[in-house]
CSV table of C-alpha atoms and ligand atoms in Angstrom, one decimal:
chain,number,residue,atom,x,y,z
A,23,MET,CA,6.8,-23.6,-13.6
A,24,ASN,CA,6.1,-21.6,-16.6
A,25,GLY,CA,9.5,-20.2,-17.5
A,26,PRO,CA,11.8,-21.0,-20.4
A,27,THR,CA,12.6,-24.7,-20.8
A,28,ARG,CA,15.9,-26.1,-19.7
A,29,ARG,CA,18.6,-26.0,-22.2
A,30,GLN,CA,22.4,-25.9,-22.2
A,31,ALA,CA,23.9,-22.5,-22.9
A,32,ALA,CA,25.7,-22.3,-26.2
A,33,ASP,CA,29.5,-21.8,-26.0
A,34,GLY,CA,30.3,-18.5,-24.3
A,35,GLU,CA,26.6,-17.7,-23.9
A,36,LEU,CA,25.7,-16.6,-20.3
A,37,ARG,CA,23.3,-18.9,-18.5
A,38,PRO,CA,20.4,-17.1,-16.9
A,39,VAL,CA,20.7,-15.2,-13.7
A,40,ILE,CA,18.0,-16.3,-11.3
A,41,CYS,CA,16.6,-13.3,-9.6
A,42,VAL,CA,14.7,-14.0,-6.4
A,43,VAL,CA,11.9,-12.0,-4.8
A,44,GLY,CA,9.7,-13.1,-2.0
A,45,ALA,CA,8.3,-10.3,0.2
A,46,ARG,CA,7.2,-6.8,-0.3
A,47,PRO,CA,10.5,-5.0,0.3
A,48,ASN,CA,12.2,-7.1,-2.3
A,49,PHE,CA,10.1,-5.9,-5.2
A,50,MET,CA,11.3,-2.3,-5.2
A,51,LYS,CA,14.9,-3.5,-5.0
A,52,MET,CA,14.6,-6.0,-7.8
A,53,ALA,CA,12.7,-3.9,-10.3
A,54,PRO,CA,15.6,-1.6,-11.2
A,55,ILE,CA,18.0,-4.5,-11.3
A,56,LEU,CA,15.9,-6.3,-13.9
A,57,ARG,CA,15.7,-3.2,-16.0
A,58,ALA,CA,19.4,-2.6,-15.8
A,59,MET,CA,20.2,-6.3,-16.7
A,60,ALA,CA,17.9,-6.0,-19.8
A,61,ALA,CA,19.4,-2.6,-20.8
A,62,HIS,CA,23.0,-3.8,-20.4
A,63,VAL,CA,24.9,-4.4,-23.7
A,64,PRO,CA,24.9,-7.3,-24.0
A,65,ALA,CA,21.8,-8.0,-21.9
A,66,LEU,CA,22.1,-10.4,-19.0
A,67,PRO,CA,19.6,-13.3,-19.4
A,68,VAL,CA,17.2,-13.4,-16.4
A,69,LEU,CA,14.7,-15.7,-14.8
A,70,LEU,CA,12.5,-14.2,-12.2
A,71,VAL,CA,11.5,-16.4,-9.3
A,72,HIS,CA,8.8,-15.3,-6.7
A,73,THR,CA,8.8,-17.5,-3.6
A,74,GLY,CA,5.3,-16.4,-2.7
A,75,GLN,CA,6.3,-15.4,0.8
A,76,HIS,CA,4.0,-12.4,0.3
A,77,TYR,CA,0.9,-13.4,-1.6
A,78,ASP,CA,-2.0,-11.0,-1.0
A,79,LYS,CA,-2.9,-8.7,-3.9
A,80,ASP,CA,-2.1,-5.7,-1.7
A,81,MET,CA,1.3,-7.1,-0.6
A,82,SER,CA,2.5,-8.4,-3.9
A,83,GLU,CA,0.5,-8.1,-7.2
A,84,ARG,CA,-0.2,-4.3,-6.9
A,85,LEU,CA,3.5,-3.7,-6.3
A,86,PHE,CA,4.4,-5.7,-9.4
A,87,GLU,CA,2.1,-3.4,-11.4
A,88,ASP,CA,3.4,-0.2,-9.9
A,89,LEU,CA,7.0,-1.1,-10.3
A,90,ARG,CA,6.4,-2.6,-13.8
A,91,LEU,CA,7.9,-5.9,-12.7
A,92,PRO,CA,7.4,-8.7,-15.2
A,93,THR,CA,5.2,-11.7,-14.3
A,94,PRO,CA,7.5,-14.1,-12.5
A,95,ASP,CA,8.7,-17.1,-14.6
A,96,VAL,CA,8.3,-19.3,-11.5
A,97,ASN,CA,6.1,-18.8,-8.4
A,98,LEU,CA,6.9,-21.2,-5.6
A,99,GLU,CA,3.7,-20.2,-3.7
A,100,VAL,CA,5.1,-20.9,-0.2
A,101,GLY,CA,2.8,-18.5,1.7
A,102,SER,CA,2.9,-17.9,5.5
A,103,GLY,CA,4.2,-20.1,8.3
A,104,THR,CA,6.6,-20.1,11.1
A,105,HIS,CA,10.1,-18.9,10.2
A,106,ALA,CA,11.3,-22.6,10.1
A,107,MET,CA,8.4,-23.7,8.0
A,108,GLN,CA,8.6,-20.8,5.6
A,109,THR,CA,12.4,-21.0,5.1
A,110,ALA,CA,12.3,-24.8,4.7
A,111,GLU,CA,9.4,-24.7,2.2
A,112,VAL,CA,11.2,-22.1,0.1
A,113,MET,CA,14.3,-24.2,0.1
A,114,ARG,CA,12.5,-27.4,-0.8
A,115,ARG,CA,10.6,-25.8,-3.7
A,116,PHE,CA,13.6,-23.8,-4.9
A,117,GLU,CA,16.0,-26.7,-5.4
A,118,PRO,CA,14.2,-28.2,-8.4
A,119,VAL,CA,14.3,-24.7,-10.1
A,120,LEU,CA,18.0,-24.7,-10.0
A,121,ASP,CA,18.2,-28.2,-11.4
A,122,ALA,CA,15.9,-27.2,-14.2
A,123,TYR,CA,17.5,-24.0,-15.3
A,124,LEU,CA,21.2,-24.4,-14.4
A,125,PRO,CA,21.7,-20.6,-13.7
A,126,SER,CA,24.9,-18.7,-13.9
A,127,CYS,CA,24.1,-17.4,-10.4
A,128,VAL,CA,21.3,-16.7,-8.0
A,129,ALA,CA,20.8,-13.0,-7.2
A,130,VAL,CA,19.0,-12.2,-3.9
A,131,VAL,CA,18.1,-8.8,-2.4
A,132,GLY,CA,17.7,-7.6,1.2
A,133,ASP,CA,17.1,-9.7,4.3
A,134,VAL,CA,13.8,-11.6,4.3
A,135,ASN,CA,13.4,-15.3,4.8
A,136,SER,CA,13.3,-16.0,1.1
A,137,THR,CA,16.7,-14.2,0.7
A,138,LEU,CA,18.5,-16.6,3.0
A,139,ALA,CA,16.6,-19.7,1.9
A,140,CYS,CA,17.4,-19.3,-1.8
A,141,ALA,CA,21.0,-18.3,-1.1
A,142,LEU,CA,21.5,-21.4,1.0
A,143,VAL,CA,20.1,-23.8,-1.6
A,144,ALA,CA,22.3,-22.2,-4.3
A,145,VAL,CA,25.5,-22.3,-2.4
A,146,LYS,CA,25.1,-25.9,-1.5
A,147,LYS,CA,24.6,-26.8,-5.2
A,148,GLY,CA,27.7,-24.8,-6.2
A,149,VAL,CA,25.8,-22.0,-7.8
A,150,PRO,CA,27.3,-18.6,-7.1
A,151,VAL,CA,25.3,-16.2,-5.0
A,152,VAL,CA,25.0,-12.5,-5.5
A,153,HIS,CA,23.7,-10.5,-2.5
A,154,ILE,CA,22.4,-7.0,-3.2
A,155,GLU,CA,22.1,-4.7,-0.2
A,156,ALA,CA,24.9,-6.6,1.7
A,157,GLY,CA,26.6,-5.7,4.9
A,158,LEU,CA,23.9,-3.8,6.7
A,159,ARG,CA,23.9,-4.6,10.4
A,160,SER,CA,21.6,-3.5,13.3
A,161,TYR,CA,23.8,-5.6,15.7
A,162,ASP,CA,20.5,-6.9,17.2
A,163,ARG,CA,20.3,-10.6,16.8
A,164,THR,CA,16.8,-10.8,18.0
A,165,MET,CA,15.7,-9.5,14.6
A,166,PRO,CA,15.1,-12.3,12.2
A,167,GLU,CA,16.3,-10.0,9.4
A,168,GLU,CA,19.7,-9.6,11.1
A,169,ILE,CA,20.2,-13.4,11.1
A,170,ASN,CA,19.2,-13.5,7.4
A,171,ARG,CA,21.7,-10.7,6.6
A,172,ILE,CA,24.7,-12.2,8.4
A,173,LEU,CA,24.2,-15.7,7.0
A,174,THR,CA,23.5,-14.6,3.4
A,175,ASP,CA,26.6,-12.4,3.4
A,176,GLN,CA,28.7,-15.3,4.7
A,177,ILE,CA,27.8,-17.5,1.8
A,178,ALA,CA,27.6,-14.9,-1.0
A,179,ASP,CA,30.2,-14.8,-3.7
A,180,ARG,CA,29.6,-11.2,-4.8
A,181,LEU,CA,28.3,-8.6,-2.4
A,182,TYR,CA,26.9,-5.1,-3.4
A,183,THR,CA,26.6,-2.5,-0.7
A,184,THR,CA,24.5,0.6,-0.3
A,185,GLU,CA,26.8,2.6,2.1
A,186,ARG,CA,30.5,2.5,2.9
A,187,THR,CA,30.1,1.3,6.5
A,188,ALA,CA,28.6,-1.9,5.2
A,189,GLN,CA,32.0,-2.9,3.8
A,190,ASP,CA,33.6,-2.4,7.2
A,191,ASN,CA,30.9,-4.6,8.8
A,192,LEU,CA,31.6,-7.3,6.2
A,193,VAL,CA,35.4,-7.2,6.5
A,194,ARG,CA,35.0,-7.5,10.4
A,195,GLU,CA,33.1,-10.7,9.7
A,196,GLY,CA,35.9,-12.1,7.6
A,197,VAL,CA,34.4,-11.4,4.1
A,198,ALA,CA,37.2,-10.7,1.6
A,199,PRO,CA,37.1,-7.1,0.5
A,200,ASP,CA,37.6,-8.1,-3.2
A,201,ARG,CA,34.1,-9.7,-3.0
A,202,VAL,CA,32.5,-6.5,-2.1
A,203,CYS,CA,31.4,-3.7,-4.4
A,204,PHE,CA,30.0,-0.4,-3.3
A,205,ALA,CA,27.3,0.2,-5.9
A,206,GLY,CA,24.8,2.5,-4.2
A,207,ASN,CA,21.1,2.0,-3.3
A,208,VAL,CA,18.8,0.2,-5.7
A,209,MET,CA,15.8,1.1,-3.5
A,210,ILE,CA,16.5,4.8,-4.3
A,211,ASP,CA,16.6,3.9,-8.1
A,212,SER,CA,12.9,2.9,-7.6
A,213,VAL,CA,12.1,6.1,-5.7
A,214,PHE,CA,13.4,8.2,-8.6
A,215,PHE,CA,11.7,6.0,-11.2
A,216,GLY,CA,8.3,6.1,-9.5
A,217,ARG,CA,8.3,9.7,-8.2
A,218,ALA,CA,6.7,11.4,-11.2
A,219,ASN,CA,3.8,8.9,-11.1
A,220,ALA,CA,3.3,8.9,-7.3
A,221,ARG,CA,-0.4,9.2,-6.4
A,222,SER,CA,-1.5,12.2,-4.3
A,223,ALA,CA,-2.5,11.6,-0.6
A,224,ARG,CA,-5.9,13.0,-1.5
A,225,ASP,CA,-6.5,10.4,-4.1
A,226,THR,CA,-5.3,7.6,-1.9
A,227,LEU,CA,-7.5,8.6,1.0
A,228,GLN,CA,-10.5,8.9,-1.3
A,229,ALA,CA,-9.8,5.5,-2.8
A,230,CYS,CA,-10.0,4.1,0.8
A,231,GLN,CA,-13.4,5.8,1.3
A,232,ILE,CA,-11.8,8.4,3.7
A,233,ASP,CA,-12.9,12.0,3.3
A,234,PRO,CA,-9.7,13.9,2.5
A,235,ALA,CA,-11.3,17.1,3.9
A,236,VAL,CA,-11.3,15.6,7.4
A,237,PHE,CA,-7.5,15.1,7.1
A,238,LYS,CA,-6.8,18.6,5.8
A,239,HIS,CA,-4.8,20.3,8.5
A,240,PRO,CA,-2.5,23.4,8.4
A,241,LEU,CA,0.4,21.2,9.6
A,242,GLY,CA,-0.2,18.5,7.0
A,243,LEU,CA,-0.3,14.9,7.9
A,244,GLY,CA,1.8,12.2,9.5
A,245,VAL,CA,2.2,8.8,7.9
A,246,VAL,CA,2.7,5.7,10.1
A,247,THR,CA,3.7,2.1,9.4
A,248,LEU,CA,4.5,-0.5,12.0
A,249,HIS,CA,5.0,-4.2,11.5
A,250,ARG,CA,8.1,-5.5,13.4
A,251,PRO,CA,7.2,-8.4,15.7
A,252,SER,CA,9.0,-6.5,18.6
A,253,ASN,CA,6.6,-3.6,18.2
A,254,VAL,CA,3.3,-5.3,17.3
A,255,ASP,CA,3.3,-8.8,18.6
A,256,HIS,CA,2.9,-8.0,22.3
A,257,LEU,CA,-0.2,-6.6,23.8
A,258,GLU,CA,1.4,-4.1,26.2
A,259,THR,CA,3.9,-2.8,23.6
A,260,LEU,CA,1.3,-2.3,20.9
A,261,ARG,CA,-1.2,-0.7,23.4
A,262,ALA,CA,1.5,1.7,24.5
A,263,LEU,CA,2.5,2.6,20.9
A,264,LEU,CA,-1.1,3.2,19.9
A,265,GLY,CA,-1.5,5.4,22.9
A,266,VAL,CA,1.5,7.5,21.9
A,267,LEU,CA,0.3,7.7,18.3
A,268,SER,CA,-3.2,8.9,19.6
A,269,GLU,CA,-1.4,11.7,21.4
A,270,VAL,CA,0.5,12.6,18.3
A,271,ALA,CA,-2.8,12.6,16.4
A,272,THR,CA,-4.2,15.4,18.6
A,273,SER,CA,-1.8,17.8,17.0
A,274,LEU,CA,-1.3,16.2,13.6
A,275,PRO,CA,-3.7,13.9,11.7
A,276,LEU,CA,-2.2,10.5,11.0
A,277,VAL,CA,-2.6,8.0,8.2
A,278,PHE,CA,-1.7,4.6,9.5
A,279,VAL,CA,-1.0,2.1,6.7
A,280,LEU,CA,-1.6,-1.3,8.3
A,281,HIS,CA,0.5,-4.4,7.6
A,282,PRO,CA,-1.7,-7.6,7.9
A,283,ARG,CA,0.3,-8.7,10.9
A,284,THR,CA,-0.5,-5.4,12.7
A,285,ARG,CA,-4.2,-5.3,11.8
A,286,ASN,CA,-4.6,-8.9,13.0
A,287,ASN,CA,-2.9,-8.0,16.3
A,288,ILE,CA,-4.9,-4.8,16.9
A,289,GLU,CA,-8.0,-6.8,16.4
A,290,ARG,CA,-6.9,-9.9,18.3
A,291,PHE,CA,-5.8,-7.7,21.3
A,292,GLY,CA,-9.1,-5.7,21.2
A,293,LEU,CA,-7.2,-2.4,20.7
A,294,MET,CA,-9.3,-0.8,17.9
A,295,ASN,CA,-11.0,1.4,20.5
A,296,LEU,CA,-7.7,3.3,21.0
A,297,ILE,CA,-8.0,4.6,17.5
A,298,ASP,CA,-10.1,7.7,16.8
A,299,PRO,CA,-10.9,7.4,13.1
A,300,ALA,CA,-11.4,11.2,12.9
A,301,ARG,CA,-7.7,11.7,13.7
A,302,MET,CA,-6.1,8.5,12.6
A,303,ALA,CA,-7.1,7.0,9.3
A,304,LEU,CA,-6.5,3.2,9.0
A,305,LEU,CA,-5.5,2.1,5.5
A,306,PRO,CA,-4.9,-1.3,4.1
A,307,PRO,CA,-1.4,-2.1,2.6
A,308,GLN,CA,-0.9,0.4,-0.2
A,309,GLY,CA,0.7,0.1,-3.7
A,310,TYR,CA,4.2,1.5,-4.3
A,311,LEU,CA,2.9,4.7,-6.0
A,312,GLU,CA,0.4,5.4,-3.2
A,313,MET,CA,3.1,4.9,-0.5
A,314,LEU,CA,5.5,7.2,-2.4
A,315,GLY,CA,2.9,9.9,-2.6
A,316,LEU,CA,1.9,9.6,1.1
A,317,MET,CA,5.6,9.8,2.2
A,318,ALA,CA,6.4,12.7,-0.2
A,319,GLU,CA,3.5,14.7,1.2
A,320,ALA,CA,4.0,13.8,4.8
A,321,THR,CA,5.2,16.3,7.5
A,322,VAL,CA,6.7,13.4,9.3
A,323,VAL,CA,6.8,9.6,8.8
A,324,LEU,CA,6.7,7.3,11.9
A,325,THR,CA,7.9,3.8,11.1
A,326,ASP,CA,9.8,0.7,12.1
A,327,SER,CA,10.4,-0.3,8.4
A,328,GLY,CA,13.9,-0.4,7.0
A,329,GLY,CA,12.9,0.7,3.5
A,330,LEU,CA,10.9,3.8,4.7
A,331,GLN,CA,14.0,5.1,6.6
A,332,GLU,CA,15.8,5.2,3.3
A,333,GLU,CA,13.0,6.4,1.1
A,334,THR,CA,12.2,9.3,3.4
A,335,THR,CA,15.9,10.3,3.3
A,336,ALA,CA,15.7,10.3,-0.5
A,337,LEU,CA,12.5,12.4,-0.4
A,338,GLY,CA,13.9,14.8,2.2
A,339,VAL,CA,11.0,14.1,4.7
A,340,PRO,CA,11.7,13.8,8.4
A,341,CYS,CA,11.4,10.2,9.7
A,342,LEU,CA,11.1,9.0,13.2
A,343,THR,CA,12.1,5.3,13.6
A,344,LEU,CA,10.4,3.5,16.4
A,345,ARG,CA,13.3,1.2,17.1
A,346,GLU,CA,16.3,1.2,19.3
A,347,ASN,CA,18.7,0.6,16.5
A,348,THR,CA,19.0,0.7,12.7
A,349,GLU,CA,21.0,-1.3,10.2
A,350,ARG,CA,20.9,1.8,8.0
A,351,PRO,CA,23.0,4.3,10.0
A,352,ILE,CA,23.6,6.6,7.1
A,353,THR,CA,20.0,7.7,7.2
A,354,VAL,CA,20.6,9.0,10.7
A,355,GLU,CA,24.1,10.5,10.0
A,356,GLN,CA,23.3,12.1,6.7
A,357,GLY,CA,19.6,11.7,6.0
A,358,THR,CA,16.4,12.7,7.7
A,359,ASN,CA,16.1,9.8,10.1
A,360,THR,CA,16.0,10.0,14.0
A,361,LEU,CA,15.9,6.9,16.2
A,362,VAL,CA,13.2,7.4,18.9
A,363,GLY,CA,12.7,3.9,20.1
A,364,ARG,CA,9.4,3.3,21.8
A,365,HIS,CA,9.8,6.1,24.3
A,366,ARG,CA,6.8,8.3,24.7
A,367,ALA,CA,8.7,11.5,25.6
A,368,ALA,CA,11.2,11.0,22.8
A,369,ILE,CA,8.5,10.4,20.2
A,370,LEU,CA,6.4,13.4,21.3
A,371,GLY,CA,9.4,15.7,21.6
A,372,ALA,CA,10.6,14.8,18.2
A,373,VAL,CA,7.2,15.3,16.6
A,374,ARG,CA,6.9,18.7,18.4
A,375,ASP,CA,10.3,19.8,17.0
A,376,ILE,CA,9.3,18.7,13.5
A,377,LEU,CA,6.0,20.6,13.7
A,378,ALA,CA,8.0,23.6,14.8
A,379,GLY,CA,10.0,23.4,11.6
A,380,LYS,CA,13.1,22.0,13.3
A,381,GLY,CA,13.0,18.6,11.5
A,382,LYS,CA,16.1,17.2,9.8
A,383,ARG,CA,16.6,18.2,6.2
A,384,GLY,CA,19.4,15.7,5.5
A,385,ARG,CA,21.2,15.2,2.2
A,386,LEU,CA,21.4,12.4,-0.3
A,387,PRO,CA,24.1,9.8,0.7
A,388,GLU,CA,26.9,8.9,-1.8
A,389,LEU,CA,25.7,6.9,-4.8
A,390,TRP,CA,22.0,7.2,-3.9
A,391,ASP,CA,21.6,8.7,-7.4
A,392,GLY,CA,19.2,6.4,-9.2
A,393,GLN,CA,22.0,4.6,-11.1
A,394,ALA,CA,22.9,1.8,-8.6
A,395,ALA,CA,21.3,-1.0,-10.6
A,396,GLN,CA,23.3,0.0,-13.7
A,397,ARG,CA,26.5,-0.2,-11.7
A,398,ILE,CA,25.5,-3.6,-10.5
A,399,ALA,CA,24.7,-4.9,-14.0
A,400,ALA,CA,28.0,-3.5,-15.3
A,401,ASP,CA,30.0,-5.2,-12.6
A,402,MET,CA,28.1,-8.5,-12.7
A,403,TYR,CA,28.4,-9.2,-16.5
A,404,PRO,CA,32.2,-9.5,-16.7
A,405,TRP,CA,32.3,-11.2,-13.3
A,406,LEU,CA,29.9,-13.9,-14.4
A,407,LYS,CA,31.6,-14.3,-17.8
A,408,GLN,CA,34.9,-14.8,-16.0
A,409,ARG,CA,33.4,-17.3,-13.6
A,410,GLN,CA,31.7,-19.2,-16.3
A,411,ALA,CA,34.9,-19.4,-18.4
A,412,ALA,CA,36.8,-20.6,-15.3
A,413,MET,CA,34.3,-23.3,-14.6
A,414,ALA,CA,34.3,-24.4,-18.2
A,415,SER,CA,38.1,-24.8,-18.3
A,416,LYS,CA,38.0,-26.6,-15.0
A,417,SER,CA,35.5,-29.2,-16.3
A,418,VAL,CA,37.6,-29.6,-19.5
A,419,ALA,CA,40.7,-30.2,-17.4
A,420,LEU,CA,38.8,-32.9,-15.5
B,1,UD1,C1,8.5,-9.8,6.2
B,1,UD1,C2,10.0,-9.7,6.3
B,1,UD1,C3,10.4,-8.3,6.8
B,1,UD1,C4,9.8,-7.2,5.9
B,1,UD1,C5,8.3,-7.5,5.8
B,1,UD1,C6,7.6,-6.4,5.0
B,1,UD1,C7,11.1,-11.8,7.1
B,1,UD1,C8,11.8,-12.4,8.2
B,1,UD1,N1,10.5,-10.6,7.4
B,1,UD1,O1,7.9,-9.7,7.4
B,1,UD1,O2,11.8,-8.2,6.8
B,1,UD1,O3,10.1,-6.0,6.5
B,1,UD1,O4,8.1,-8.8,5.3
B,1,UD1,O5,6.3,-6.6,4.9
B,1,UD1,O6,11.2,-12.3,6.0
B,1,UD1,N2,0.5,-11.9,5.6
B,1,UD1,C9,-0.6,-11.7,4.9
B,1,UD1,N3,-0.5,-11.5,3.5
B,1,UD1,C10,0.7,-11.6,2.9
B,1,UD1,C11,1.9,-11.8,3.6
B,1,UD1,C12,1.8,-11.9,5.0
B,1,UD1,O7,-1.7,-11.6,5.4
B,1,UD1,O8,0.7,-11.4,1.6
B,1,UD1,C13,0.4,-12.0,7.0
B,1,UD1,C14,0.4,-13.4,7.5
B,1,UD1,O9,-0.5,-13.5,8.6
B,1,UD1,C15,1.8,-13.7,8.0
B,1,UD1,C16,2.2,-12.3,8.5
B,1,UD1,O10,1.6,-11.4,7.6
B,1,UD1,O11,1.8,-14.7,9.0
B,1,UD1,C17,3.7,-12.1,8.5
B,1,UD1,O12,4.2,-12.3,7.1
B,1,UD1,P1,5.7,-12.8,6.9
B,1,UD1,O13,6.1,-12.9,5.5
B,1,UD1,O14,5.9,-14.0,7.7
B,1,UD1,O15,6.6,-11.7,7.6
B,1,UD1,P2,6.4,-10.1,7.7
B,1,UD1,O16,6.0,-9.7,9.0
B,1,UD1,O17,5.6,-9.6,6.5
């Protein structure tokens, strides 16, 4: 641990908020929150903990740079493993951090294993838990993220939501409405923050030793990401999806940004031969500014990522989600997202419509305005002060 040393907070002084990040989609959510906590008057003291769930330079360090995230005060370096191993290891290594820093609360974002693991450790030690991006539900309990969402929301003390339906989901599950605050979408704060510095698709292709001229096409290009176990962990499913993508690539060149899990599986299953490199460029995981640039320039994005569904809506770019469900229904109802599942005809039909200029234009959902993190900091400060004062008077009474 290389963070500030343990000390008692002076009377009335707020103890640090431990902000947890673990995996790639956490970084763009936490960056604006840290900025807003620092900018709040008075500032909220923060300690940044990285669990190390994602550890590659491409999956972690580069995003820290692009999002101007500070170096974590503590890195738990848990790395990969089965869900049980990864979750247990985060819990085991996180507990001493709470003992050392006596935080005012633990703030977690999203739905990855690190989110649930740290929330669970905190709540059992009597430390309040704040969950940012609460209440999203796919109603598909085979998704590990859905389990992480449900359980984190059940034990969180303060829950910040990104869309109004999230509060309905929470209330149905017995969460008291006065714990929930509709704050908007911090992911979109990052889109607005990074947009001006996004790298061009041309530069990104060139940096990956791909000739951008080959991918210059009157219809533009499509951007693909796939990493959900349900799409990439089974030979037949992955083979079928690569087959459909190859068909799409005959009318629109594709840039496929590969998650390590997906690359490993394509190689392990011997499926590389399904990819024609003249029509489908394979890229390693990209930085935040590269991904923003690729998405902003795309004619269509094909993905199974939760984050990309929201980012494309913010950018006004049509998105085809290769899943049967989404925990982010507002991107379908108001944004540019269409659920196409893994159905060949649905995917090809939707791409055809988009290439014919009939793609969804969408609009920005309520409070996706770049100010969500500020609203969260403004709400959290008095809430924490109040809790801390209540705890102090309780211990005096004892
Ligand atoms: C995790 C999240 C998922 C999120 C995704 C974004 C959970 C349950 N899932 O899934 O919600 O959308 O991150 O990327 O937390 N690997 C590397 N380098 C890394 C990290 C991972 O090579 O830096 C490889 C390892 O082989 C590892 C595999 O990717 O086994 C999966 O990583 P893991 O963190 O377990 O889950 P993701 O599939 O990335």
